[in-house]
Amino acid sequence: MSITILGIESSCDDTSAAVIRDGYILSNTISDQEVHKAYGGVVPELASRAHQQNIIPVVERSLKMAGLNQQEIDAVAFTRGPGLLGSLLVGTSFAKGFALARQIPLIEVNHLQAHVLAHFILEKGLARNTPGFPFLCLLVSGGHTELIVVKDYLVMENIGRTIDDAAGEAFDKCGKVVGLSYPAGPQIDKLAREGNPKAYRFARPRLKGLDFSFSGLKTSFLYSVRDSVKETPGFVKKNLPDLAASLQYTIVEILIERLEEAAKSTGIDQIAVAGGVSANSGLREALRKKSAEKGWEIYIPELRYTTDNAAMIAMTGYFKYLKKQFTKMDAVPVARFPI
Ligand code: KG4
Ligand code: ZN
């Protein structure tokens, strides 16, 4: 018998719904929120309002694209956290209403776990090389920078995390300093291709262990740009590709260094990346180089499943459905949700 899961994602600024049947994607619809661009970052109050507007049309579109009606859904999976509380409430309430109306199981999903499990989403007609257990996953997004040992689909251990900003946040905040709109990550990636990665040197963290820190780099970038602009008006405009390339080089170096330490200390050589920043071409290139040097087996998800999406929520819901890990109707969203 087939199992069909509707997934709902609303943890930040993307409203997304997806349908997965037996691990195969049937639809994945996303409505991102343009409203935050003008503010240089996500405004929580505006995000939750936009989710309210988007959620029903997005789910309707997702069911239509999957060619299914509501009666064909066996369970509804939703992001319970971590994320913005007001945003999470919208997806949680919708999922509860849907499950209650249809009398089907409700399944809570940890957003971080879902980013990791995006590696297992299957597509008809597409061969996918999936990691075996255990593997090490570097999860890098706008809100998270984590090193996770994945022992099984639903058994994960967090062995390192950022103590301040996330890697994506470092891209976005530094991008704002040089006048780029939010999110700056993809623009820096593009600009970096034309620049010299060794043109400028910014501060690196001096932390021991497997944790990350990006706030020192951010401050050093800000001061360096500010000082240069004082001396040479028009500095940023003239040197934007070099600034972008040097910033990206530093962030990637910090990530790869920790990943290497984690691989060494755990003895795991199957390495996966997940989250929005895993779309970064500098990071992908550095990973390929490292894997050749170290003999790592690397796994990089399809670009469309790296940023926030409900396909990964539905996929995680599918694994939880198989284990009958259902959620009670009194579940509440949580802003912090350890893996
Ligand atoms: O996973 P995601 O969609 O949302 C969160 O859960 O945060 O990640 C969004 C983050 C943003 O910070 C964005 O700037 C960054 O991922 N990002 C990139 C690239 N594409 C997205 N950063 C660097 N290079 C990229 N190509
Ligand atoms: Zn995310």
PDB file of C-alpha atoms and ligand atoms in Angstrom, residues 9 11 111 115 141 144 275 306-308 312, ligand 2:
ATOM      1  CA  GLU A   9       7.129  24.300   5.945  1.00  0.00           C
ATOM      2  CA  SER A  11       9.730  28.237   9.786  1.00  0.00           C
ATOM      3  CA  HIS A 111      13.579  21.497  10.485  1.00  0.00           C
ATOM      4  CA  HIS A 115      17.531  19.541   5.892  1.00  0.00           C
ATOM      5  CA  SER A 141      21.889  27.971   6.312  1.00  0.00           C
ATOM      6  CA  HIS A 144      22.138  27.405  11.372  1.00  0.00           C
ATOM      7  CA  GLY A 275      21.003  24.011   3.928  1.00  0.00           C
ATOM      8  CA  THR A 306      19.075  22.863  -0.296  1.00  0.00           C
ATOM      9  CA  THR A 307      17.086  25.991   0.622  1.00  0.00           C
ATOM     10  CA  ASP A 308      13.946  25.792   2.759  1.00  0.00           C
ATOM     11  CA  MET A 312      12.266  17.675   3.003  1.00  0.00           C
TER      12      MET A 312
HETATM   13 ZN    ZN B   2      16.403  25.950   6.696  1.00  0.00          ZN
END
